[in-house]
PDB file of C-alpha atoms and ligand atoms in Angstrom:
ATOM      1  CA  UNK P   9       0.000   0.000   0.000  1.00 42.00           C
ATOM      2  CA  UNK P  10       1.332   3.448  -0.726  1.00 47.00           C
ATOM      3  CA  UNK P  11       1.882   5.673   2.286  1.00 51.00           C
ATOM      4  CA  UNK P  12      -0.622   8.154   3.630  1.00 49.00           C
ATOM      5  CA  UNK P  13       1.025  11.525   3.993  1.00 46.00           C
ATOM      6  CA  UNK P  14      -0.133  13.627   6.921  1.00 48.00           C
ATOM      7  CA  UNK P  15      -0.733  17.190   5.925  1.00 47.00           C
ATOM      8  CA  UNK P  16       0.167  19.876   8.421  1.00 55.00           C
ATOM      9  CA  UNK P  17      -0.219  23.519   7.643  1.00 62.00           C
ATOM     10  CA  UNK P  18       3.221  25.077   7.256  1.00 64.00           C
ATOM     11  CA  UNK P  19       4.056  28.439   8.794  1.00 72.00           C
ATOM     12  CA  UNK P  20       2.803  31.265   6.583  1.00 82.00           C
ATOM     13  CA  UNK P  21       5.429  32.953   4.453  1.00 95.00           C
ATOM     14  CA  UNK P  22       7.698  32.302   1.535  1.00 97.00           C
ATOM     15  CA  UNK P  23       9.507  29.066   0.806  1.00 98.00           C
ATOM     16  CA  UNK P  24      13.139  29.988   0.238  1.00 98.00           C
ATOM     17  CA  UNK P  25      15.722  27.365  -0.699  1.00 98.00           C
ATOM     18  CA  UNK P  26      19.465  27.999  -0.585  1.00 99.00           C
ATOM     19  CA  UNK P  27      22.371  26.189  -2.223  1.00 98.00           C
ATOM     20  CA  UNK P  28      25.107  27.114   0.238  1.00 98.00           C
ATOM     21  CA  UNK P  29      28.113  27.094  -2.080  1.00 98.00           C
ATOM     22  CA  UNK P  30      31.613  28.431  -1.575  1.00 98.00           C
ATOM     23  CA  UNK P  31      32.808  27.071   1.774  1.00 98.00           C
ATOM     24  CA  UNK P  32      35.786  25.327   0.186  1.00 98.00           C
ATOM     25  CA  UNK P  33      36.931  28.396  -1.754  1.00 98.00           C
ATOM     26  CA  UNK P  34      36.468  30.569   1.338  1.00 98.00           C
ATOM     27  CA  UNK P  35      38.889  28.320   3.229  1.00 98.00           C
ATOM     28  CA  UNK P  36      41.403  27.818   0.409  1.00 98.00           C
ATOM     29  CA  UNK P  37      41.687  31.592  -0.073  1.00 98.00           C
ATOM     30  CA  UNK P  38      42.734  31.847   3.570  1.00 98.00           C
ATOM     31  CA  UNK P  39      45.139  28.922   3.419  1.00 98.00           C
ATOM     32  CA  UNK P  40      42.857  26.972   5.775  1.00 98.00           C
ATOM     33  CA  UNK P  41      41.579  23.408   5.470  1.00 97.00           C
ATOM     34  CA  UNK P  42      38.259  23.074   3.624  1.00 97.00           C
ATOM     35  CA  UNK P  43      36.594  21.944   6.840  1.00 98.00           C
ATOM     36  CA  UNK P  44      37.265  25.358   8.348  1.00 98.00           C
ATOM     37  CA  UNK P  45      35.135  26.792   5.542  1.00 98.00           C
ATOM     38  CA  UNK P  46      32.345  24.371   6.433  1.00 98.00           C
ATOM     39  CA  UNK P  47      32.596  25.371  10.121  1.00 98.00           C
ATOM     40  CA  UNK P  48      32.276  29.032   9.190  1.00 98.00           C
ATOM     41  CA  UNK P  49      29.435  27.992   6.903  1.00 98.00           C
ATOM     42  CA  UNK P  50      27.612  26.576   9.924  1.00 98.00           C
ATOM     43  CA  UNK P  51      27.935  29.998  11.616  1.00 98.00           C
ATOM     44  CA  UNK P  52      26.353  31.559   8.532  1.00 98.00           C
ATOM     45  CA  UNK P  53      23.494  29.039   8.802  1.00 98.00           C
ATOM     46  CA  UNK P  54      22.824  30.281  12.355  1.00 98.00           C
ATOM     47  CA  UNK P  55      22.651  33.905  11.232  1.00 98.00           C
ATOM     48  CA  UNK P  56      20.356  33.179   8.280  1.00 98.00           C
ATOM     49  CA  UNK P  57      18.000  30.966  10.309  1.00 98.00           C
ATOM     50  CA  UNK P  58      17.710  33.631  12.988  1.00 97.00           C
ATOM     51  CA  UNK P  59      16.905  36.328  10.432  1.00 98.00           C
ATOM     52  CA  UNK P  60      14.526  34.283   8.256  1.00 98.00           C
ATOM     53  CA  UNK P  61      11.167  34.783  10.060  1.00 97.00           C
ATOM     54  CA  UNK P  62      11.561  38.579  10.101  1.00 97.00           C
ATOM     55  CA  UNK P  63      12.253  38.485   6.356  1.00 97.00           C
ATOM     56  CA  UNK P  64       8.876  36.873   5.693  1.00 97.00           C
ATOM     57  CA  UNK P  65      10.213  33.338   5.236  1.00 98.00           C
ATOM     58  CA  UNK P  66       8.008  30.494   6.496  1.00 97.00           C
ATOM     59  CA  UNK P  67       9.966  27.565   5.078  1.00 98.00           C
ATOM     60  CA  UNK P  68      13.718  27.542   4.575  1.00 98.00           C
ATOM     61  CA  UNK P  69      15.347  24.569   2.835  1.00 98.00           C
ATOM     62  CA  UNK P  70      19.149  24.461   3.005  1.00 98.00           C
ATOM     63  CA  UNK P  71      21.280  22.186   0.812  1.00 98.00           C
ATOM     64  CA  UNK P  72      23.909  20.918   3.231  1.00 98.00           C
ATOM     65  CA  UNK P  73      25.095  17.678   1.593  1.00 98.00           C
ATOM     66  CA  UNK P  74      24.182  16.293  -1.807  1.00 98.00           C
ATOM     67  CA  UNK P  75      24.217  12.584  -2.525  1.00 98.00           C
ATOM     68  CA  UNK P  76      27.052  13.313  -4.969  1.00 98.00           C
ATOM     69  CA  UNK P  77      29.094  14.879  -2.149  1.00 98.00           C
ATOM     70  CA  UNK P  78      29.976  11.331  -1.036  1.00 98.00           C
ATOM     71  CA  UNK P  79      32.521  11.497  -3.876  1.00 98.00           C
ATOM     72  CA  UNK P  80      34.640  13.880  -1.773  1.00 98.00           C
ATOM     73  CA  UNK P  81      37.570  12.603   0.330  1.00 97.00           C
ATOM     74  CA  UNK P  82      36.595  10.725   3.482  1.00 98.00           C
ATOM     75  CA  UNK P  83      38.193  13.405   5.644  1.00 97.00           C
ATOM     76  CA  UNK P  84      35.755  15.998   4.290  1.00 98.00           C
ATOM     77  CA  UNK P  85      32.611  13.834   4.305  1.00 98.00           C
ATOM     78  CA  UNK P  86      33.325  12.541   7.827  1.00 98.00           C
ATOM     79  CA  UNK P  87      34.057  16.103   8.976  1.00 98.00           C
ATOM     80  CA  UNK P  88      30.768  17.311   7.525  1.00 98.00           C
ATOM     81  CA  UNK P  89      28.865  14.509   9.271  1.00 98.00           C
ATOM     82  CA  UNK P  90      30.503  15.532  12.571  1.00 98.00           C
ATOM     83  CA  UNK P  91      29.522  19.111  11.888  1.00 98.00           C
ATOM     84  CA  UNK P  92      25.879  18.185  11.235  1.00 98.00           C
ATOM     85  CA  UNK P  93      25.849  16.128  14.405  1.00 98.00           C
ATOM     86  CA  UNK P  94      27.300  18.985  16.474  1.00 98.00           C
ATOM     87  CA  UNK P  95      24.911  21.481  14.871  1.00 98.00           C
ATOM     88  CA  UNK P  96      21.823  19.395  15.624  1.00 98.00           C
ATOM     89  CA  UNK P  97      22.933  18.733  19.207  1.00 98.00           C
ATOM     90  CA  UNK P  98      23.766  22.396  19.799  1.00 97.00           C
ATOM     91  CA  UNK P  99      20.911  24.136  18.006  1.00 97.00           C
ATOM     92  CA  UNK P 100      17.879  22.011  18.890  1.00 98.00           C
ATOM     93  CA  UNK P 101      17.183  23.806  22.172  1.00 97.00           C
ATOM     94  CA  UNK P 102      17.424  27.182  20.433  1.00 97.00           C
ATOM     95  CA  UNK P 103      15.044  25.979  17.720  1.00 98.00           C
ATOM     96  CA  UNK P 104      12.506  24.958  20.386  1.00 98.00           C
ATOM     97  CA  UNK P 105      12.877  28.348  22.082  1.00 97.00           C
ATOM     98  CA  UNK P 106      12.381  30.230  18.806  1.00 97.00           C
ATOM     99  CA  UNK P 107       9.520  28.126  17.449  1.00 97.00           C
ATOM    100  CA  UNK P 108      11.622  26.630  14.650  1.00 98.00           C
ATOM    101  CA  UNK P 109      10.579  23.231  13.397  1.00 98.00           C
ATOM    102  CA  UNK P 110      13.651  21.365  12.144  1.00 98.00           C
ATOM    103  CA  UNK P 111      13.428  18.529   9.613  1.00 98.00           C
ATOM    104  CA  UNK P 112      16.108  16.752   7.660  1.00 98.00           C
ATOM    105  CA  UNK P 113      15.300  15.652   4.114  1.00 98.00           C
ATOM    106  CA  UNK P 114      17.167  13.096   2.029  1.00 98.00           C
ATOM    107  CA  UNK P 115      18.288   9.501   2.348  1.00 97.00           C
ATOM    108  CA  UNK P 116      18.785   8.111   5.813  1.00 97.00           C
ATOM    109  CA  UNK P 117      20.391   4.748   5.108  1.00 97.00           C
ATOM    110  CA  UNK P 118      23.948   6.031   4.637  1.00 98.00           C
ATOM    111  CA  UNK P 119      24.154   8.445   7.584  1.00 98.00           C
ATOM    112  CA  UNK P 120      26.238   7.603  10.669  1.00 98.00           C
ATOM    113  CA  UNK P 121      24.135   6.314  13.604  1.00 98.00           C
ATOM    114  CA  UNK P 122      24.934   9.287  15.835  1.00 98.00           C
ATOM    115  CA  UNK P 123      23.678  11.675  13.134  1.00 98.00           C
ATOM    116  CA  UNK P 124      20.501   9.604  12.756  1.00 98.00           C
ATOM    117  CA  UNK P 125      19.923   9.735  16.514  1.00 98.00           C
ATOM    118  CA  UNK P 126      20.490  13.502  16.586  1.00 98.00           C
ATOM    119  CA  UNK P 127      18.053  13.977  13.674  1.00 98.00           C
ATOM    120  CA  UNK P 128      15.396  11.898  15.448  1.00 98.00           C
ATOM    121  CA  UNK P 129      15.816  13.900  18.688  1.00 98.00           C
ATOM    122  CA  UNK P 130      15.756  17.267  16.906  1.00 98.00           C
ATOM    123  CA  UNK P 131      12.748  16.408  14.785  1.00 98.00           C
ATOM    124  CA  UNK P 132      10.826  15.143  17.811  1.00 98.00           C
ATOM    125  CA  UNK P 133      11.701  18.072  20.079  1.00 98.00           C
ATOM    126  CA  UNK P 134      10.985  20.759  17.487  1.00 98.00           C
ATOM    127  CA  UNK P 135       7.848  19.260  15.920  1.00 97.00           C
ATOM    128  CA  UNK P 136       5.617  21.927  17.499  1.00 97.00           C
ATOM    129  CA  UNK P 137       7.522  24.879  16.000  1.00 97.00           C
ATOM    130  CA  UNK P 138       5.311  27.195  13.966  1.00 96.00           C
ATOM    131  CA  UNK P 139       7.497  30.260  13.365  1.00 97.00           C
ATOM    132  CA  UNK P 140       9.761  28.723  10.743  1.00 98.00           C
ATOM    133  CA  UNK P 141      10.094  25.308   9.134  1.00 97.00           C
ATOM    134  CA  UNK P 142      13.829  24.757   8.704  1.00 98.00           C
ATOM    135  CA  UNK P 143      14.568  21.851   6.372  1.00 98.00           C
ATOM    136  CA  UNK P 144      18.162  20.694   6.045  1.00 98.00           C
ATOM    137  CA  UNK P 145      18.916  18.520   3.017  1.00 98.00           C
ATOM    138  CA  UNK P 146      21.519  15.869   3.834  1.00 98.00           C
ATOM    139  CA  UNK P 147      22.390  13.030   1.429  1.00 98.00           C
ATOM    140  CA  UNK P 148      19.810  14.580  -0.857  1.00 98.00           C
ATOM    141  CA  UNK P 149      19.372  14.108  -4.603  1.00 98.00           C
ATOM    142  CA  UNK P 150      16.229  15.425  -6.283  1.00 98.00           C
ATOM    143  CA  UNK P 151      16.455  12.889  -9.081  1.00 98.00           C
ATOM    144  CA  UNK P 152      16.785   9.982  -6.648  1.00 97.00           C
ATOM    145  CA  UNK P 153      13.859  11.377  -4.618  1.00 97.00           C
ATOM    146  CA  UNK P 154      11.708  11.523  -7.751  1.00 96.00           C
ATOM    147  CA  UNK P 155      12.666   7.943  -8.606  1.00 94.00           C
ATOM    148  CA  UNK P 156      11.810   6.732  -5.098  1.00 94.00           C
ATOM    149  CA  UNK P 157       8.488   8.592  -5.160  1.00 93.00           C
ATOM    150  CA  UNK P 158       7.673   7.081  -8.551  1.00 90.00           C
ATOM    151  CA  UNK P 159       8.406   3.616  -7.166  1.00 89.00           C
ATOM    152  CA  UNK P 160       5.970   4.311  -4.306  1.00 86.00           C
ATOM    153  CA  UNK P 161       3.153   5.199  -6.672  1.00 83.00           C
ATOM    154  CA  UNK P 162       0.839   2.211  -6.894  1.00 73.00           C
ATOM    155  CA  UNK P 163      -1.434   3.154  -9.725  1.00 66.00           C
ATOM    156  CA  UNK P 164      -0.241   5.780 -12.135  1.00 65.00           C
ATOM    157  CA  UNK P 165      -3.803   6.592 -13.125  1.00 65.00           C
ATOM    158  CA  UNK P 166      -4.435   7.971  -9.655  1.00 74.00           C
ATOM    159  CA  UNK P 167      -1.387  10.181  -9.658  1.00 85.00           C
ATOM    160  CA  UNK P 168      -1.872  13.900  -9.485  1.00 89.00           C
ATOM    161  CA  UNK P 169       0.676  16.613  -8.815  1.00 91.00           C
ATOM    162  CA  UNK P 170      -0.484  16.897  -5.200  1.00 91.00           C
ATOM    163  CA  UNK P 171      -0.381  13.167  -4.642  1.00 89.00           C
ATOM    164  CA  UNK P 172       3.067  12.954  -6.182  1.00 91.00           C
ATOM    165  CA  UNK P 173       4.271  15.809  -3.961  1.00 93.00           C
ATOM    166  CA  UNK P 174       3.061  13.724  -1.016  1.00 91.00           C
ATOM    167  CA  UNK P 175       5.014  10.696  -2.208  1.00 92.00           C
ATOM    168  CA  UNK P 176       8.042  12.874  -2.741  1.00 93.00           C
ATOM    169  CA  UNK P 177       7.811  14.087   0.847  1.00 94.00           C
ATOM    170  CA  UNK P 178       7.599  10.487   2.013  1.00 93.00           C
ATOM    171  CA  UNK P 179      10.548   9.485  -0.183  1.00 94.00           C
ATOM    172  CA  UNK P 180      12.752  12.136   1.450  1.00 95.00           C
ATOM    173  CA  UNK P 181      11.549  11.602   5.048  1.00 95.00           C
ATOM    174  CA  UNK P 182       9.944  15.056   5.051  1.00 94.00           C
ATOM    175  CA  UNK P 183       7.158  15.296   7.632  1.00 94.00           C
ATOM    176  CA  UNK P 184       4.705  16.625   5.051  1.00 92.00           C
ATOM    177  CA  UNK P 185       4.703  18.059   1.532  1.00 91.00           C
ATOM    178  CA  UNK P 186       5.804  21.661   1.377  1.00 91.00           C
ATOM    179  CA  UNK P 187       4.647  24.444  -0.896  1.00 93.00           C
ATOM    180  CA  UNK P 188       6.709  24.913  -4.036  1.00 96.00           C
ATOM    181  CA  UNK P 189       9.874  26.941  -3.675  1.00 98.00           C
ATOM    182  CA  UNK P 190       9.286  30.655  -4.268  1.00 97.00           C
ATOM    183  CA  UNK P 191      12.902  31.734  -4.330  1.00 98.00           C
ATOM    184  CA  UNK P 192      16.050  29.662  -4.870  1.00 98.00           C
ATOM    185  CA  UNK P 193      19.306  31.360  -3.933  1.00 98.00           C
ATOM    186  CA  UNK P 194      22.718  29.935  -4.815  1.00 98.00           C
ATOM    187  CA  UNK P 195      25.749  31.571  -3.275  1.00 98.00           C
ATOM    188  CA  UNK P 196      29.329  31.322  -4.534  1.00 98.00           C
ATOM    189  CA  UNK P 197      28.822  32.816  -7.986  1.00 98.00           C
ATOM    190  CA  UNK P 198      28.067  29.653  -9.922  1.00 98.00           C
ATOM    191  CA  UNK P 199      24.761  29.193 -11.702  1.00 98.00           C
ATOM    192  CA  UNK P 200      23.365  25.672 -11.612  1.00 98.00           C
ATOM    193  CA  UNK P 201      20.799  23.633  -9.699  1.00 98.00           C
ATOM    194  CA  UNK P 202      23.012  20.680  -8.711  1.00 98.00           C
ATOM    195  CA  UNK P 203      20.126  18.200  -8.371  1.00 98.00           C
ATOM    196  CA  UNK P 204      18.317  20.268  -5.697  1.00 98.00           C
ATOM    197  CA  UNK P 205      14.500  20.318  -5.381  1.00 98.00           C
ATOM    198  CA  UNK P 206      13.930  19.841  -9.120  1.00 98.00           C
ATOM    199  CA  UNK P 207      10.197  19.168  -8.711  1.00 97.00           C
ATOM    200  CA  UNK P 208       9.584  21.838  -6.076  1.00 97.00           C
ATOM    201  CA  UNK P 209      11.453  24.537  -8.046  1.00 98.00           C
ATOM    202  CA  UNK P 210       9.209  24.300 -11.125  1.00 97.00           C
ATOM    203  CA  UNK P 211       8.340  28.012 -10.862  1.00 97.00           C
ATOM    204  CA  UNK P 212      10.969  29.211  -8.419  1.00 98.00           C
ATOM    205  CA  UNK P 213      12.624  32.532  -9.075  1.00 98.00           C
ATOM    206  CA  UNK P 214      16.397  32.057  -9.197  1.00 98.00           C
ATOM    207  CA  UNK P 215      18.918  34.436  -7.667  1.00 98.00           C
ATOM    208  CA  UNK P 216      22.654  33.781  -7.922  1.00 98.00           C
ATOM    209  CA  UNK P 217      24.646  35.614  -5.291  1.00 98.00           C
ATOM    210  CA  UNK P 218      28.378  36.266  -5.687  1.00 98.00           C
ATOM    211  CA  UNK P 219      29.236  35.924  -1.990  1.00 98.00           C
ATOM    212  CA  UNK P 220      30.825  32.711  -0.741  1.00 98.00           C
ATOM    213  CA  UNK P 221      28.476  31.073   1.768  1.00 98.00           C
ATOM    214  CA  UNK P 222      30.467  31.837   4.968  1.00 98.00           C
ATOM    215  CA  UNK P 223      30.322  35.537   3.989  1.00 98.00           C
ATOM    216  CA  UNK P 224      26.592  35.513   3.193  1.00 98.00           C
ATOM    217  CA  UNK P 225      24.665  37.729   5.611  1.00 98.00           C
ATOM    218  CA  UNK P 226      20.999  38.427   6.388  1.00 98.00           C
ATOM    219  CA  UNK P 227      21.448  41.706   4.458  1.00 98.00           C
ATOM    220  CA  UNK P 228      22.490  39.673   1.399  1.00 98.00           C
ATOM    221  CA  UNK P 229      19.397  37.510   1.821  1.00 98.00           C
ATOM    222  CA  UNK P 230      17.313  40.677   2.045  1.00 98.00           C
ATOM    223  CA  UNK P 231      18.884  41.812  -1.259  1.00 98.00           C
ATOM    224  CA  UNK P 232      17.929  38.484  -2.874  1.00 98.00           C
ATOM    225  CA  UNK P 233      14.388  38.865  -1.541  1.00 98.00           C
ATOM    226  CA  UNK P 234      14.144  42.410  -2.925  1.00 97.00           C
ATOM    227  CA  UNK P 235      15.202  41.043  -6.312  1.00 97.00           C
ATOM    228  CA  UNK P 236      12.517  38.346  -5.932  1.00 97.00           C
ATOM    229  CA  UNK P 237       9.872  40.970  -5.078  1.00 95.00           C
ATOM    230  CA  UNK P 238      10.732  42.919  -8.227  1.00 95.00           C
ATOM    231  CA  UNK P 239      10.055  39.906 -10.464  1.00 94.00           C
ATOM    232  CA  UNK P 240       6.713  39.331 -12.070  1.00 92.00           C
ATOM    233  CA  UNK P 241       5.605  35.747 -11.519  1.00 92.00           C
ATOM    234  CA  UNK P 242       3.284  34.532 -14.228  1.00 92.00           C
ATOM    235  CA  UNK P 243       3.333  30.750 -13.694  1.00 92.00           C
ATOM    236  CA  UNK P 244       2.929  30.255 -17.426  1.00 90.00           C
ATOM    237  CA  UNK P 245       0.025  32.696 -17.650  1.00 94.00           C
ATOM    238  CA  UNK P 246      -0.026  36.239 -18.935  1.00 92.00           C
ATOM    239  CA  UNK P 247       0.866  39.454 -17.189  1.00 87.00           C
ATOM    240  CA  UNK P 248      -2.242  41.270 -15.924  1.00 83.00           C
ATOM    241  CA  UNK P 249      -3.441  43.882 -18.406  1.00 84.00           C
ATOM    242  CA  UNK P 250      -2.474  47.421 -17.361  1.00 80.00           C
ATOM    243  CA  UNK P 251      -5.310  49.353 -15.689  1.00 80.00           C
ATOM    244  CA  UNK P 252      -7.174  51.508 -18.226  1.00 68.00           C
TER     245      UNK P 252
HETATM  246  C1  FPP U  29      29.296  23.541  -0.751  1.00 81.53           C
HETATM  247  O1  FPP U  29      30.459  24.317  -0.764  1.00 81.53           O
HETATM  248  C2  FPP U  29      28.940  23.268   0.637  1.00 81.53           C
HETATM  249  C3  FPP U  29      28.843  22.033   1.168  1.00 81.53           C
HETATM  250  C4  FPP U  29      29.070  20.799   0.389  1.00 81.53           C
HETATM  251  C5  FPP U  29      28.553  21.856   2.605  1.00 81.53           C
HETATM  252  C6  FPP U  29      27.532  22.786   3.182  1.00 81.53           C
HETATM  253  C7  FPP U  29      27.689  22.795   4.644  1.00 81.53           C
HETATM  254  C8  FPP U  29      27.553  23.866   5.440  1.00 81.53           C
HETATM  255  C9  FPP U  29      27.085  25.169   4.980  1.00 81.53           C
HETATM  256  C10 FPP U  29      27.917  23.836   6.875  1.00 81.53           C
HETATM  257  C11 FPP U  29      27.097  23.096   7.808  1.00 81.53           C
HETATM  258  C12 FPP U  29      25.636  23.109   7.563  1.00 81.53           C
HETATM  259  C13 FPP U  29      24.746  22.914   8.534  1.00 81.53           C
HETATM  260  C14 FPP U  29      23.320  22.812   8.187  1.00 81.53           C
HETATM  261  C15 FPP U  29      25.116  22.824   9.940  1.00 81.53           C
HETATM  262  P1  FPP U  29      31.781  23.730  -1.406  1.00 81.53           P
HETATM  263  O2  FPP U  29      32.554  23.037  -0.353  1.00 81.53           O
HETATM  264  O3  FPP U  29      31.456  22.886  -2.594  1.00 81.53           O
HETATM  265  O4  FPP U  29      32.502  25.047  -1.833  1.00 81.53           O
HETATM  266  P2  FPP U  29      33.484  25.263  -3.071  1.00 81.53           P
HETATM  267  O5  FPP U  29      32.614  25.278  -4.305  1.00 81.53           O
HETATM  268  O6  FPP U  29      34.063  26.611  -2.786  1.00 81.53           O
HETATM  269  O7  FPP U  29      34.502  24.165  -3.047  1.00 81.53           O
END
């Protein structure tokens, strides 16, 4: 039987997704190990999460580790796993205090047991948060998620976009389907999607920011949001006719 997906109303506000790129370059430019860039990247995550609700963001999805990142040297992947573990252990109490619901999306079968335990504790403790839904993508691949969701679909005839979004949530361990992404930001100057939220970004506005992720500030996010606000979203329709 295919899974029943509980639907919970998300916090009101925009869904912003961020590809946090540039940690490695930030470190290399300073002659530091790449992991130092990731550590400073975690500090940037704190600042952005704290600022998000006041910027009108209800759901924030951060790309922390793609399934293709396993191709990196063991030292870096193991260091990142330690960093995620430390982050979840350290930040959960603050999330509870600030009404932040924390979920991790992606595959779970390749994560170290201590990270899995920290995810379970964080998700349980923060489940009541209604100010911001913070989703951290770890071992995430949009194409793999779509494949897993397709495999869950029992009868293709019954599939609709909403139903598929539900299966996609289930396939990534998300607690419920989320609204489509409104704004996708990629830091670090490069301009690609890197297998992130391919279904959910169907009509996302894209903003590519030059700053390396550890340097990205709430003011930079505000700039990206201002750019977003200046765009006209037509969702395939036509622009409204000018008032006579
Ligand atoms: C991409 O930059 C970034 C990553 C693969 C890791 C992202 C991790 C963090 C921001 C820190 C921890 C996150 C949380 C949620 C606690 P890159 O290393 O590919 O940068 P480069 O393109 O300059 O090499």
